[in-house]
């Protein structure tokens, strides 16, 4: 079970450190891989606070080259060097606000795998895709184009299904629908890439009240949480809900 927190650009440095310290002070008594994806500026401090705990730390985004003249970029290699375990690739906000393409996600996947970071490949259809019956088409392209040409091993990456219309909207995907898509992603990975052990997470308006409806689905291996992960009360309630479940 994975419970991953995408802090996006919600928290400044001090707020990030305070929230992480509060989380570290709790004993959640949960058999899960907990993860934080902090801002790049707070990354090293959060990593120090989380060291030798059940919390893994990840990058929200990586550049695919290793080093060089790439103003403003931070590579998978540089994140790995400061203790990152995971990296998100192809988050909806990277795709839709910053224009990231499927071919970029493929290079980022490769860069993460090359340095031993576990990429979390985020895929999801827009409202328009959904209305035009193009969900499967969109997900298939995002999945296949991100993975093509890579030497993929079992458990070397994760997939997060995050429908764009469910992110930050307060309108999550229904649990049965998310389960159907997670099952479909798993069958695609098996049939096309011969991978039977890739975890699939759901993300999009997950909170303490609905989290169990996802984590108890057979094909869903965890959740990727945005807004509800950026405050102590809402995030600790969410983890406790899963722990008790
Ligand atoms: P919300 O939980 O705020 O909908 O965000 C989901 C997300 O984008 C996680 O990566």
Coordinates of N, CA and C and ligand atoms in Angstrom, one line a residue:
X1 N 0.8 -1.2 0.0 CA 0.0 0.0 0.0 C 0.9 1.3 0.0
X2 N 0.5 2.2 -0.9 CA 1.3 3.4 -1.0 C 0.3 4.6 -0.6
X3 N 0.8 5.5 0.2 CA 0.1 6.7 0.4 C 1.1 7.9 0.2
X4 N 1.0 8.5 -1.0 CA 1.9 9.5 -1.4 C 1.3 10.9 -1.4
X5 N 2.1 11.8 -0.9 CA 1.6 13.2 -0.8 C 2.3 14.1 -1.8
X6 N 1.6 14.7 -2.7 CA 2.1 15.6 -3.6 C 1.8 17.0 -3.1
X7 N 2.9 17.7 -2.6 CA 2.7 19.0 -1.9 C 2.6 20.1 -3.0
X8 N 2.8 19.7 -4.2 CA 2.8 20.7 -5.3 C 3.5 22.0 -4.9
X9 N 3.0 23.2 -5.1 CA 3.6 24.4 -4.7 C 2.8 25.1 -3.6
X10 N 2.2 24.2 -2.8 CA 1.4 24.7 -1.7 C 2.1 25.3 -0.5
X11 N 3.3 24.8 -0.2 CA 3.9 25.2 1.1 C 5.3 25.8 0.9
X12 N 5.6 26.8 1.7 CA 6.9 27.4 1.6 C 7.8 26.6 2.5
X13 N 9.1 27.0 2.5 CA 10.1 26.2 3.2 C 9.7 25.9 4.7
X14 N 9.4 26.9 5.4 CA 9.1 26.7 6.9 C 7.8 25.8 7.0
X15 N 6.8 26.1 6.2 CA 5.6 25.3 6.3 C 5.9 23.8 6.0
X16 N 6.7 23.6 5.0 CA 7.0 22.2 4.7 C 7.7 21.5 5.9
X17 N 8.7 22.2 6.5 CA 9.4 21.6 7.6 C 8.6 21.4 8.8
X18 N 7.7 22.3 9.0 CA 6.8 22.2 10.2 C 5.8 21.0 10.0
X19 N 5.2 20.9 8.8 CA 4.3 19.8 8.5 C 5.1 18.4 8.6
X20 N 6.3 18.4 8.0 CA 7.0 17.1 8.1 C 7.3 16.7 9.5
X21 N 7.7 17.7 10.3 CA 8.1 17.4 11.7 C 6.8 16.9 12.4
X22 N 5.7 17.5 12.1 CA 4.4 17.0 12.8 C 4.1 15.6 12.4
X23 N 4.3 15.3 11.1 CA 4.1 13.9 10.6 C 5.1 12.9 11.3
X24 N 6.3 13.4 11.4 CA 7.3 12.5 12.0 C 7.1 12.2 13.5
X25 N 6.4 13.1 14.1 CA 6.1 13.0 15.6 C 4.9 12.0 15.8
X26 N 4.2 11.6 14.8 CA 3.1 10.7 14.9 C 3.5 9.2 14.8
X27 N 2.8 8.4 15.5 CA 3.0 6.9 15.2 C 1.7 6.4 14.5
X28 N 1.8 6.3 13.2 CA 0.6 6.0 12.4 C 0.3 4.5 12.5
X29 N 1.3 3.7 12.8 CA 1.0 2.2 12.9 C 0.3 1.7 11.7
X30 N 0.9 1.9 10.6 CA 0.3 1.5 9.3 C 1.4 0.8 8.5
X31 N 0.9 -0.3 7.9 CA 1.8 -1.1 7.0 C 1.7 -0.6 5.6
X32 N 2.5 0.5 5.3 CA 2.4 1.2 4.0 C 3.7 1.9 3.7
X33 N 3.9 2.1 2.4 CA 5.0 3.0 2.0 C 4.4 4.4 2.0
X34 N 4.9 5.2 2.9 CA 4.4 6.6 2.9 C 5.4 7.5 2.2
X35 N 4.9 8.5 1.5 CA 5.8 9.2 0.6 C 5.5 10.7 0.6
X36 N 6.5 11.6 0.5 CA 6.3 13.0 0.4 C 7.0 13.5 -0.9
X37 N 6.3 14.3 -1.6 CA 6.9 14.9 -2.8 C 6.9 16.4 -2.5
X38 N 8.0 16.9 -1.9 CA 8.0 18.3 -1.5 C 8.5 19.2 -2.6
X39 N 8.5 20.5 -2.3 CA 9.0 21.4 -3.3 C 10.5 21.2 -3.4
X40 N 11.1 21.6 -4.5 CA 12.5 21.3 -4.7 C 13.4 22.1 -3.7
X41 N 12.9 23.3 -3.3 CA 13.6 24.1 -2.3 C 13.7 23.4 -0.9
X42 N 12.6 22.8 -0.6 CA 12.5 22.2 0.8 C 13.0 20.7 0.7
X43 N 13.4 20.2 -0.4 CA 13.6 18.8 -0.6 C 14.6 18.2 0.4
X44 N 15.8 18.9 0.5 CA 16.9 18.3 1.3 C 16.5 18.3 2.8
X45 N 15.9 19.3 3.2 CA 15.5 19.4 4.6 C 14.5 18.3 4.9
X46 N 13.5 18.1 4.1 CA 12.5 17.1 4.3 C 13.1 15.7 4.2
X47 N 14.0 15.6 3.3 CA 14.7 14.3 3.2 C 15.5 13.9 4.5
X48 N 16.1 15.0 5.1 CA 16.8 14.7 6.4 C 15.9 14.3 7.5
X49 N 14.7 15.0 7.5 CA 13.7 14.7 8.6 C 13.2 13.3 8.4
X50 N 13.1 12.8 7.2 CA 12.5 11.5 6.9 C 13.5 10.3 6.9
X51 N 14.8 10.6 7.0 CA 15.8 9.6 6.8 C 15.6 8.5 7.9
X52 N 15.7 7.2 7.4 CA 15.6 6.1 8.3 C 14.2 5.9 8.9
X53 N 13.2 6.4 8.2 CA 11.8 6.2 8.6 C 11.1 5.4 7.5
X54 N 9.8 5.2 7.7 CA 9.0 4.5 6.6 C 8.6 5.5 5.5
X55 N 9.0 6.7 5.6 CA 8.7 7.7 4.6 C 9.8 7.7 3.5
X56 N 9.3 7.7 2.3 CA 10.2 7.9 1.2 C 10.0 9.3 0.6
X57 N 11.0 9.9 0.0 CA 10.9 11.2 -0.5 C 11.1 11.2 -2.0
X58 N 10.3 12.0 -2.7 CA 10.3 12.0 -4.2 C 10.3 13.4 -4.7
X59 N 10.8 13.5 -6.0 CA 10.8 14.8 -6.7 C 9.5 14.9 -7.4
X60 N 9.0 16.1 -7.6 CA 7.7 16.4 -8.3 C 7.9 16.4 -9.8
X61 N 9.2 16.6 -10.2 CA 9.5 16.6 -11.6 C 11.0 16.5 -11.8
X62 N 11.4 16.0 -12.9 CA 12.9 15.9 -13.1 C 13.2 16.3 -14.5
X63 N 14.4 16.8 -14.7 CA 14.9 17.0 -16.1 C 15.6 15.7 -16.5
X64 N 15.6 15.4 -17.8 CA 16.1 14.1 -18.3 C 17.6 14.1 -18.5
X65 N 18.2 15.3 -18.7 CA 19.6 15.2 -18.9 C 20.3 15.2 -17.5
X66 N 21.5 14.8 -17.5 CA 22.2 14.6 -16.2 C 22.7 15.9 -15.6
X67 N 23.5 16.7 -16.3 CA 24.1 17.9 -15.9 C 24.3 18.8 -17.1
X68 N 24.5 20.1 -16.9 CA 24.9 20.9 -18.0 C 24.2 22.2 -18.1
X69 N 24.2 22.8 -19.2 CA 23.6 24.2 -19.4 C 22.1 24.1 -19.6
X70 N 21.4 23.9 -18.5 CA 19.9 23.7 -18.6 C 19.3 24.6 -17.5
X71 N 19.3 25.9 -17.7 CA 18.8 26.9 -16.7 C 17.5 26.5 -16.1
X72 N 17.5 26.5 -14.8 CA 16.3 26.2 -14.0 C 15.9 24.8 -13.9
X73 N 16.7 23.9 -14.5 CA 16.3 22.5 -14.4 C 17.0 21.7 -13.3
X74 N 16.4 20.7 -12.8 CA 17.0 19.8 -11.8 C 16.8 18.4 -12.3
X75 N 17.9 17.7 -12.4 CA 17.9 16.3 -13.1 C 17.5 15.2 -12.1
X76 N 17.1 14.1 -12.6 CA 16.9 12.9 -11.8 C 18.2 12.5 -11.1
X77 N 19.3 12.7 -11.8 CA 20.6 12.4 -11.2 C 20.8 13.3 -9.9
X78 N 20.5 14.6 -10.0 CA 20.8 15.5 -8.9 C 19.8 15.2 -7.7
X79 N 18.6 14.8 -8.1 CA 17.7 14.4 -7.0 C 18.1 13.2 -6.3
X80 N 18.6 12.2 -7.1 CA 19.0 10.9 -6.5 C 20.2 11.2 -5.5
X81 N 21.1 12.1 -5.9 CA 22.2 12.4 -5.1 C 21.9 12.9 -3.7
X82 N 20.7 13.6 -3.6 CA 20.3 14.2 -2.3 C 19.3 13.3 -1.7
X83 N 19.2 12.1 -2.1 CA 18.4 11.1 -1.3 C 17.0 10.8 -1.8
X84 N 16.7 11.3 -3.0 CA 15.3 10.9 -3.5 C 15.2 9.5 -3.8
X85 N 14.0 8.9 -3.6 CA 13.7 7.5 -3.9 C 12.8 7.4 -5.1
X86 N 11.9 8.4 -5.2 CA 10.9 8.5 -6.2 C 10.9 9.7 -7.0
X87 N 10.3 9.7 -8.2 CA 10.1 11.0 -8.9 C 8.8 10.9 -9.7
X88 N 8.0 11.9 -9.6 CA 6.7 11.9 -10.5 C 7.1 12.3 -11.9
X89 N 6.5 11.6 -12.8 CA 6.7 11.9 -14.2 C 5.4 12.1 -14.9
X90 N 5.2 13.2 -15.6 CA 4.0 13.4 -16.4 C 2.8 13.8 -15.6
X91 N 3.0 14.4 -14.5 CA 1.8 14.9 -13.7 C 1.0 15.8 -14.6
X92 N -0.3 15.7 -14.4 CA -1.2 16.5 -15.2 C -0.9 18.0 -15.3
X93 N -0.4 18.5 -14.1 CA -0.1 20.0 -14.2 C 1.2 20.2 -15.0
X94 N 2.1 19.3 -15.0 CA 3.2 19.4 -15.9 C 2.8 19.3 -17.4
X95 N 1.9 18.5 -17.7 CA 1.4 18.3 -19.1 C 0.6 19.5 -19.5
X96 N -0.4 20.0 -18.6 CA -1.3 21.0 -19.1 C -0.9 22.4 -18.9
X97 N -0.1 22.6 -17.8 CA 0.4 24.0 -17.6 C 1.7 24.3 -18.3
X98 N 2.6 23.3 -18.2 CA 4.0 23.4 -18.7 C 4.2 22.8 -20.1
X99 N 3.2 22.2 -20.6 CA 3.3 21.7 -22.0 C 4.1 20.4 -22.2
X100 N 4.2 19.6 -21.1 CA 5.0 18.4 -21.3 C 4.3 17.4 -22.2
X101 N 5.1 16.8 -23.0 CA 4.5 15.8 -24.0 C 4.8 14.4 -23.6
X102 N 4.2 13.5 -24.3 CA 4.4 12.0 -24.0 C 5.9 11.7 -24.2
X103 N 6.5 12.3 -25.3 CA 7.9 12.0 -25.6 C 8.8 12.5 -24.4
X104 N 8.4 13.6 -23.8 CA 9.2 14.1 -22.6 C 9.1 13.1 -21.4
X105 N 7.9 12.6 -21.3 CA 7.7 11.6 -20.2 C 8.6 10.4 -20.4
X106 N 8.7 10.0 -21.6 CA 9.5 8.8 -21.9 C 11.0 9.1 -21.5
X107 N 11.5 10.3 -21.9 CA 12.9 10.6 -21.5 C 13.1 10.7 -20.0
X108 N 12.1 11.2 -19.3 CA 12.2 11.4 -17.9 C 12.1 10.0 -17.2
X109 N 11.3 9.1 -17.8 CA 11.2 7.7 -17.2 C 12.6 7.1 -17.4
X110 N 13.2 7.2 -18.5 CA 14.5 6.7 -18.8 C 15.5 7.3 -17.8
X111 N 15.5 8.6 -17.6 CA 16.5 9.2 -16.7 C 16.3 8.7 -15.3
X112 N 15.1 8.5 -14.9 CA 14.9 8.0 -13.5 C 15.4 6.6 -13.4
X113 N 15.1 5.8 -14.3 CA 15.5 4.4 -14.3 C 17.0 4.3 -14.3
X114 N 17.6 5.1 -15.1 CA 19.1 5.1 -15.2 C 19.8 5.3 -13.9
X115 N 19.2 6.2 -13.1 CA 19.9 6.5 -11.8 C 19.3 5.8 -10.6
X116 N 18.3 5.0 -10.9 CA 17.8 4.2 -9.7 C 16.7 4.9 -9.0
X117 N 16.1 5.9 -9.6 CA 14.9 6.5 -8.9 C 13.7 5.7 -9.4
X118 N 12.7 5.6 -8.6 CA 11.5 4.9 -9.0 C 10.5 5.9 -9.5
X119 N 10.2 5.9 -10.8 CA 9.3 6.9 -11.4 C 7.9 6.6 -11.1
X120 N 7.1 7.6 -10.8 CA 5.6 7.4 -10.7 C 5.0 8.1 -11.9
X121 N 4.7 7.3 -12.9 CA 4.1 7.8 -14.1 C 2.7 8.2 -14.0
X122 N 2.4 9.4 -14.1 CA 1.0 9.9 -13.9 C 0.3 10.0 -15.3
X123 N -0.9 9.4 -15.4 CA -1.6 9.5 -16.6 C -3.1 9.8 -16.2
X124 N -3.8 10.4 -17.2 CA -5.2 10.7 -16.9 C -5.8 11.5 -18.0
X125 N -7.1 11.2 -18.2 CA -7.8 11.9 -19.3 C -8.4 13.2 -18.9
X126 N -8.7 14.1 -19.8 CA -9.4 15.4 -19.5 C -10.9 15.1 -19.5
X127 N -11.6 16.2 -19.1 CA -13.0 16.1 -19.1 C -13.5 16.0 -20.6
X128 N -12.8 16.7 -21.5 CA -13.2 16.6 -22.9 C -13.0 15.2 -23.5
X129 N -11.8 14.6 -23.1 CA -11.6 13.2 -23.5 C -12.8 12.3 -23.0
X130 N -13.1 12.5 -21.8 CA -14.2 11.7 -21.2 C -15.5 11.9 -21.9
X131 N -15.8 13.1 -22.2 CA -17.1 13.4 -22.9 C -17.1 12.8 -24.3
X132 N -15.9 12.8 -24.9 CA -15.9 12.3 -26.3 C -15.5 10.8 -26.4
X133 N -15.7 10.1 -25.2 CA -15.4 8.7 -25.2 C -14.0 8.4 -25.6
X134 N -13.0 9.2 -25.2 CA -11.6 9.0 -25.6 C -10.7 8.7 -24.4
X135 N -11.3 8.3 -23.3 CA -10.5 8.0 -22.1 C -9.5 6.9 -22.4
X136 N -9.9 5.8 -22.9 CA -9.0 4.7 -23.1 C -7.9 5.1 -24.1
X137 N -8.3 5.7 -25.2 CA -7.4 6.2 -26.2 C -6.3 7.0 -25.6
X138 N -6.7 8.0 -24.7 CA -5.8 8.9 -24.1 C -4.8 8.2 -23.2
X139 N -5.4 7.3 -22.3 CA -4.6 6.6 -21.3 C -3.6 5.7 -22.0
X140 N -4.1 5.1 -23.1 CA -3.2 4.1 -23.8 C -2.0 4.8 -24.4
X141 N -2.3 6.0 -25.0 CA -1.2 6.7 -25.6 C -0.2 7.2 -24.5
X142 N -0.7 7.7 -23.4 CA 0.2 8.2 -22.4 C 1.0 7.1 -21.8
X143 N 0.4 5.9 -21.7 CA 1.1 4.8 -21.1 C 2.1 4.2 -22.1
X144 N 1.7 4.0 -23.3 CA 2.6 3.3 -24.2 C 3.7 4.2 -24.7
X145 N 3.4 5.5 -24.9 CA 4.5 6.4 -25.4 C 5.5 6.7 -24.3
X146 N 5.1 6.7 -23.0 CA 6.0 6.9 -21.9 C 6.9 5.7 -21.7
X147 N 6.4 4.5 -22.1 CA 7.2 3.3 -21.8 C 8.0 2.7 -23.0
X148 N 7.7 3.3 -24.1 CA 8.3 2.6 -25.3 C 9.8 2.7 -25.3
X149 N 10.4 1.6 -25.7 CA 11.9 1.6 -25.8 C 12.6 1.4 -24.5
X150 N 11.9 1.4 -23.4 CA 12.6 1.3 -22.1 C 12.8 -0.2 -21.7
X151 N 13.9 -0.4 -21.0 CA 14.2 -1.7 -20.5 C 13.5 -1.8 -19.1
X152 N 12.3 -2.4 -19.1 CA 11.4 -2.3 -17.9 C 11.5 -3.5 -17.0
X153 N 11.7 -3.4 -15.8 CA 11.7 -4.5 -14.8 C 10.5 -4.4 -13.9
X154 N 10.1 -5.5 -13.4 CA 9.0 -5.5 -12.4 C 9.4 -4.6 -11.2
X155 N 8.4 -3.9 -10.7 CA 8.5 -3.1 -9.5 C 9.5 -1.9 -9.7
X156 N 9.9 -1.6 -10.9 CA 10.9 -0.5 -11.1 C 10.2 0.8 -11.3
X157 N 8.9 0.8 -11.5 CA 8.1 2.1 -11.5 C 6.7 1.8 -11.1
X158 N 6.0 2.9 -10.9 CA 4.6 2.9 -10.5 C 3.8 3.7 -11.5
X159 N 2.5 3.4 -11.5 CA 1.6 4.3 -12.4 C 0.6 4.9 -11.4
X160 N 0.3 6.2 -11.7 CA -0.8 6.8 -10.9 C -1.9 7.3 -11.9
X161 N -3.1 6.7 -11.7 CA -4.2 7.2 -12.6 C -4.8 8.4 -11.9
X162 N -4.6 9.5 -12.6 CA -5.2 10.8 -12.0 C -6.0 11.5 -13.1
X163 N -7.3 11.2 -13.2 CA -8.1 11.9 -14.2 C -8.0 13.4 -14.0
X164 N -7.8 14.2 -15.0 CA -7.5 15.6 -14.9 C -8.8 16.3 -14.3
X165 N -9.9 15.9 -14.6 CA -11.2 16.5 -14.1 C -11.4 16.2 -12.6
X166 N -10.7 15.3 -12.1 CA -10.9 14.9 -10.7 C -9.9 15.6 -9.8
X167 N -8.8 16.2 -10.4 CA -7.7 16.8 -9.6 C -8.2 18.2 -9.1
X168 N -8.1 18.3 -7.8 CA -8.4 19.6 -7.1 C -9.9 20.1 -7.3
X169 N -10.7 19.2 -7.8 CA -12.1 19.6 -8.2 C -13.1 19.3 -7.1
X170 N -12.7 18.4 -6.2 CA -13.7 18.0 -5.2 C -14.7 17.0 -5.8
X171 N -14.5 16.6 -7.0 CA -15.3 15.6 -7.7 C -14.4 14.4 -8.1
X172 N -14.2 13.5 -7.1 CA -13.3 12.4 -7.4 C -14.0 11.4 -8.4
X173 N -13.2 10.6 -9.0 CA -13.6 9.5 -9.8 C -14.3 8.5 -8.8
X174 N -15.4 7.8 -9.3 CA -16.0 6.9 -8.4 C -15.0 5.7 -8.1
X175 N -15.2 5.1 -7.0 CA -14.3 4.0 -6.7 C -14.3 2.8 -7.7
X176 N -15.5 2.5 -8.2 CA -15.7 1.4 -9.2 C -15.1 1.8 -10.5
X177 N -15.2 3.1 -10.9 CA -14.6 3.5 -12.1 C -13.1 3.5 -12.0
X178 N -12.6 4.0 -10.9 CA -11.1 4.0 -10.7 C -10.6 2.6 -10.7
X179 N -11.4 1.7 -10.1 CA -10.9 0.3 -10.1 C -10.9 -0.3 -11.5
X180 N -11.9 0.0 -12.3 CA -11.9 -0.5 -13.7 C -10.7 0.0 -14.4
X181 N -10.4 1.3 -14.3 CA -9.2 1.8 -15.0 C -7.9 1.2 -14.5
X182 N -7.8 1.1 -13.2 CA -6.6 0.5 -12.6 C -6.4 -1.0 -13.1
X183 N -7.5 -1.7 -13.2 CA -7.5 -3.1 -13.7 C -7.1 -3.1 -15.2
X184 N -7.6 -2.1 -15.9 CA -7.3 -2.0 -17.4 C -5.8 -1.7 -17.5
X185 N -5.3 -0.7 -16.7 CA -3.8 -0.4 -16.8 C -3.0 -1.6 -16.5
X186 N -3.4 -2.4 -15.5 CA -2.6 -3.6 -15.2 C -2.7 -4.6 -16.4
X187 N -3.8 -4.7 -17.0 CA -3.8 -5.7 -18.1 C -3.0 -5.2 -19.3
X188 N -3.0 -3.9 -19.5 CA -2.2 -3.3 -20.6 C -0.7 -3.6 -20.3
X189 N -0.3 -3.4 -19.0 CA 1.1 -3.6 -18.7 C 1.5 -5.1 -18.8
X190 N 0.5 -5.9 -18.5 CA 0.8 -7.4 -18.6 C 0.9 -7.8 -20.1
X191 N -0.1 -7.4 -20.9 CA -0.2 -7.8 -22.2 C 0.8 -7.2 -23.1
X192 N 1.1 -6.0 -23.0 CA 2.1 -5.3 -23.9 C 3.5 -5.3 -23.4
X193 N 3.7 -5.2 -22.1 CA 5.1 -5.1 -21.6 C 5.5 -6.3 -20.7
X194 N 4.6 -7.3 -20.6 CA 4.9 -8.5 -19.8 C 5.3 -8.2 -18.4
X195 N 4.6 -7.2 -17.8 CA 4.8 -6.8 -16.4 C 3.6 -7.1 -15.6
X196 N 3.7 -7.9 -14.6 CA 2.6 -8.3 -13.8 C 2.6 -7.7 -12.4
X197 N 3.7 -7.0 -12.1 CA 3.8 -6.5 -10.7 C 4.1 -5.0 -10.6
X198 N 3.3 -4.2 -11.3 CA 3.5 -2.8 -11.3 C 2.3 -2.2 -10.4
X199 N 2.6 -1.5 -9.4 CA 1.6 -0.9 -8.6 C 0.9 0.3 -9.3
X200 N -0.5 0.3 -9.1 CA -1.2 1.4 -9.7 C -1.9 2.2 -8.6
X201 N -1.7 3.5 -8.5 CA -2.3 4.4 -7.5 C -3.5 5.2 -8.2
X202 N -4.4 5.6 -7.3 CA -5.4 6.5 -7.8 C -5.2 7.9 -7.2
X203 N -5.3 9.0 -7.9 CA -5.2 10.3 -7.4 C -6.3 11.2 -8.0
X204 N -6.8 12.2 -7.2 CA -7.8 13.1 -7.7 C -8.9 13.3 -6.6
X205 N -8.8 14.3 -5.8 CA -9.7 14.7 -4.8 C -9.9 13.5 -3.7
X206 N -8.8 12.9 -3.4 CA -8.8 11.9 -2.3 C -8.7 12.6 -1.0
X207 N -9.6 12.2 -0.1 CA -9.6 12.8 1.3 C -9.8 11.7 2.3
X208 N -9.9 12.1 3.6 CA -10.0 11.0 4.6 C -11.3 10.3 4.6
X209 N -12.3 10.9 4.0 CA -13.6 10.2 3.9 C -13.7 9.2 2.8
X210 N -13.1 9.5 1.7 CA -13.2 8.6 0.5 C -12.0 7.6 0.3
X211 N -10.9 7.8 1.1 CA -9.7 7.1 0.8 C -9.9 5.6 0.8
X212 N -10.6 5.1 1.8 CA -10.8 3.7 2.0 C -11.5 3.0 0.8
X213 N -12.4 3.8 0.2 CA -13.1 3.2 -0.9 C -12.2 2.9 -2.1
X214 N -11.0 3.6 -2.1 CA -10.1 3.3 -3.2 C -9.1 2.2 -2.7
X215 N -8.6 2.4 -1.5 CA -7.5 1.5 -1.1 C -8.0 0.0 -0.9
X216 N -9.3 -0.1 -0.8 CA -9.9 -1.5 -0.6 C -10.2 -2.1 -2.0
X217 N -10.0 -1.5 -3.1 CA -10.2 -2.0 -4.4 C -9.1 -3.0 -4.7
X218 N -9.4 -4.1 -5.4 CA -8.3 -5.1 -5.7 C -7.2 -4.6 -6.6
X219 N -7.5 -3.7 -7.5 CA -6.5 -3.3 -8.5 C -5.8 -2.0 -8.1
X220 N -6.3 -1.4 -7.0 CA -5.7 -0.1 -6.6 C -4.7 -0.3 -5.4
X221 N -3.5 0.1 -5.6 CA -2.4 -0.2 -4.6 C -2.1 1.0 -3.8
X222 N -2.8 2.0 -3.9 CA -2.5 3.2 -3.1 C -3.1 4.5 -3.7
X223 N -2.8 5.6 -3.0 CA -3.3 6.9 -3.4 C -2.2 7.9 -3.5
X224 N -2.5 8.9 -4.4 CA -1.6 10.0 -4.6 C -2.4 11.2 -4.3
X225 N -2.1 11.9 -3.2 CA -3.0 12.9 -2.6 C -2.4 14.3 -2.7
X226 N -3.2 15.3 -3.2 CA -2.7 16.6 -3.4 C -3.1 17.5 -2.2
X227 N -4.2 18.2 -2.4 CA -4.7 19.2 -1.4 C -4.8 18.7 0.0
X228 N -5.3 17.5 0.2 CA -5.5 16.9 1.5 C -4.2 16.5 2.2
X229 N -3.1 16.5 1.4 CA -1.9 16.1 2.0 C -1.0 17.3 2.5
X230 N -1.5 18.5 2.2 CA -0.7 19.7 2.5 C -1.1 20.3 3.9
X231 N -2.0 19.6 4.6 CA -2.3 20.1 6.0 C -2.2 18.9 6.9
X232 N -1.7 19.2 8.1 CA -1.5 18.1 9.1 C -2.8 17.4 9.4
X233 N -3.9 18.1 9.7 CA -5.1 17.5 10.2 C -5.7 16.6 9.1
X234 N -5.8 17.1 7.9 CA -6.4 16.3 6.8 C -5.6 15.1 6.4
X235 N -4.3 15.3 6.4 CA -3.4 14.2 5.9 C -3.3 13.2 7.0
X236 N -3.2 13.6 8.3 CA -3.1 12.5 9.3 C -4.4 11.8 9.4
X237 N -5.5 12.5 9.2 CA -6.8 11.8 9.3 C -6.9 10.8 8.2
X238 N -6.4 11.1 7.0 CA -6.4 10.2 5.9 C -5.6 9.0 6.1
X239 N -4.4 9.2 6.7 CA -3.5 8.0 6.9 C -4.2 7.1 8.0
X240 N -4.7 7.7 9.0 CA -5.4 7.0 10.1 C -6.6 6.2 9.5
X241 N -7.3 6.8 8.6 CA -8.5 6.1 8.0 C -8.0 4.8 7.3
X242 N -6.9 4.9 6.6 CA -6.4 3.7 5.9 C -5.9 2.7 7.0
X243 N -5.2 3.2 8.0 CA -4.6 2.3 9.0 C -5.7 1.5 9.7
X244 N -6.8 2.2 10.0 CA -7.9 1.6 10.7 C -8.7 0.6 9.8
X245 N -8.8 1.0 8.5 CA -9.6 0.3 7.5 C -9.4 -1.2 7.5
Ligands
LIG1 P1 -5.9 16.7 -5.3 O1 -5.8 15.6 -4.3 O2 -5.8 18.0 -4.7 O3 -7.1 16.5 -6.2 O4 -4.6 16.5 -6.3 C1 -4.3 15.2 -6.8 C2 -3.0 15.3 -7.4 O5 -2.8 16.0 -8.4 C3 -1.9 14.5 -6.8 O6 -0.8 14.4 -7.7

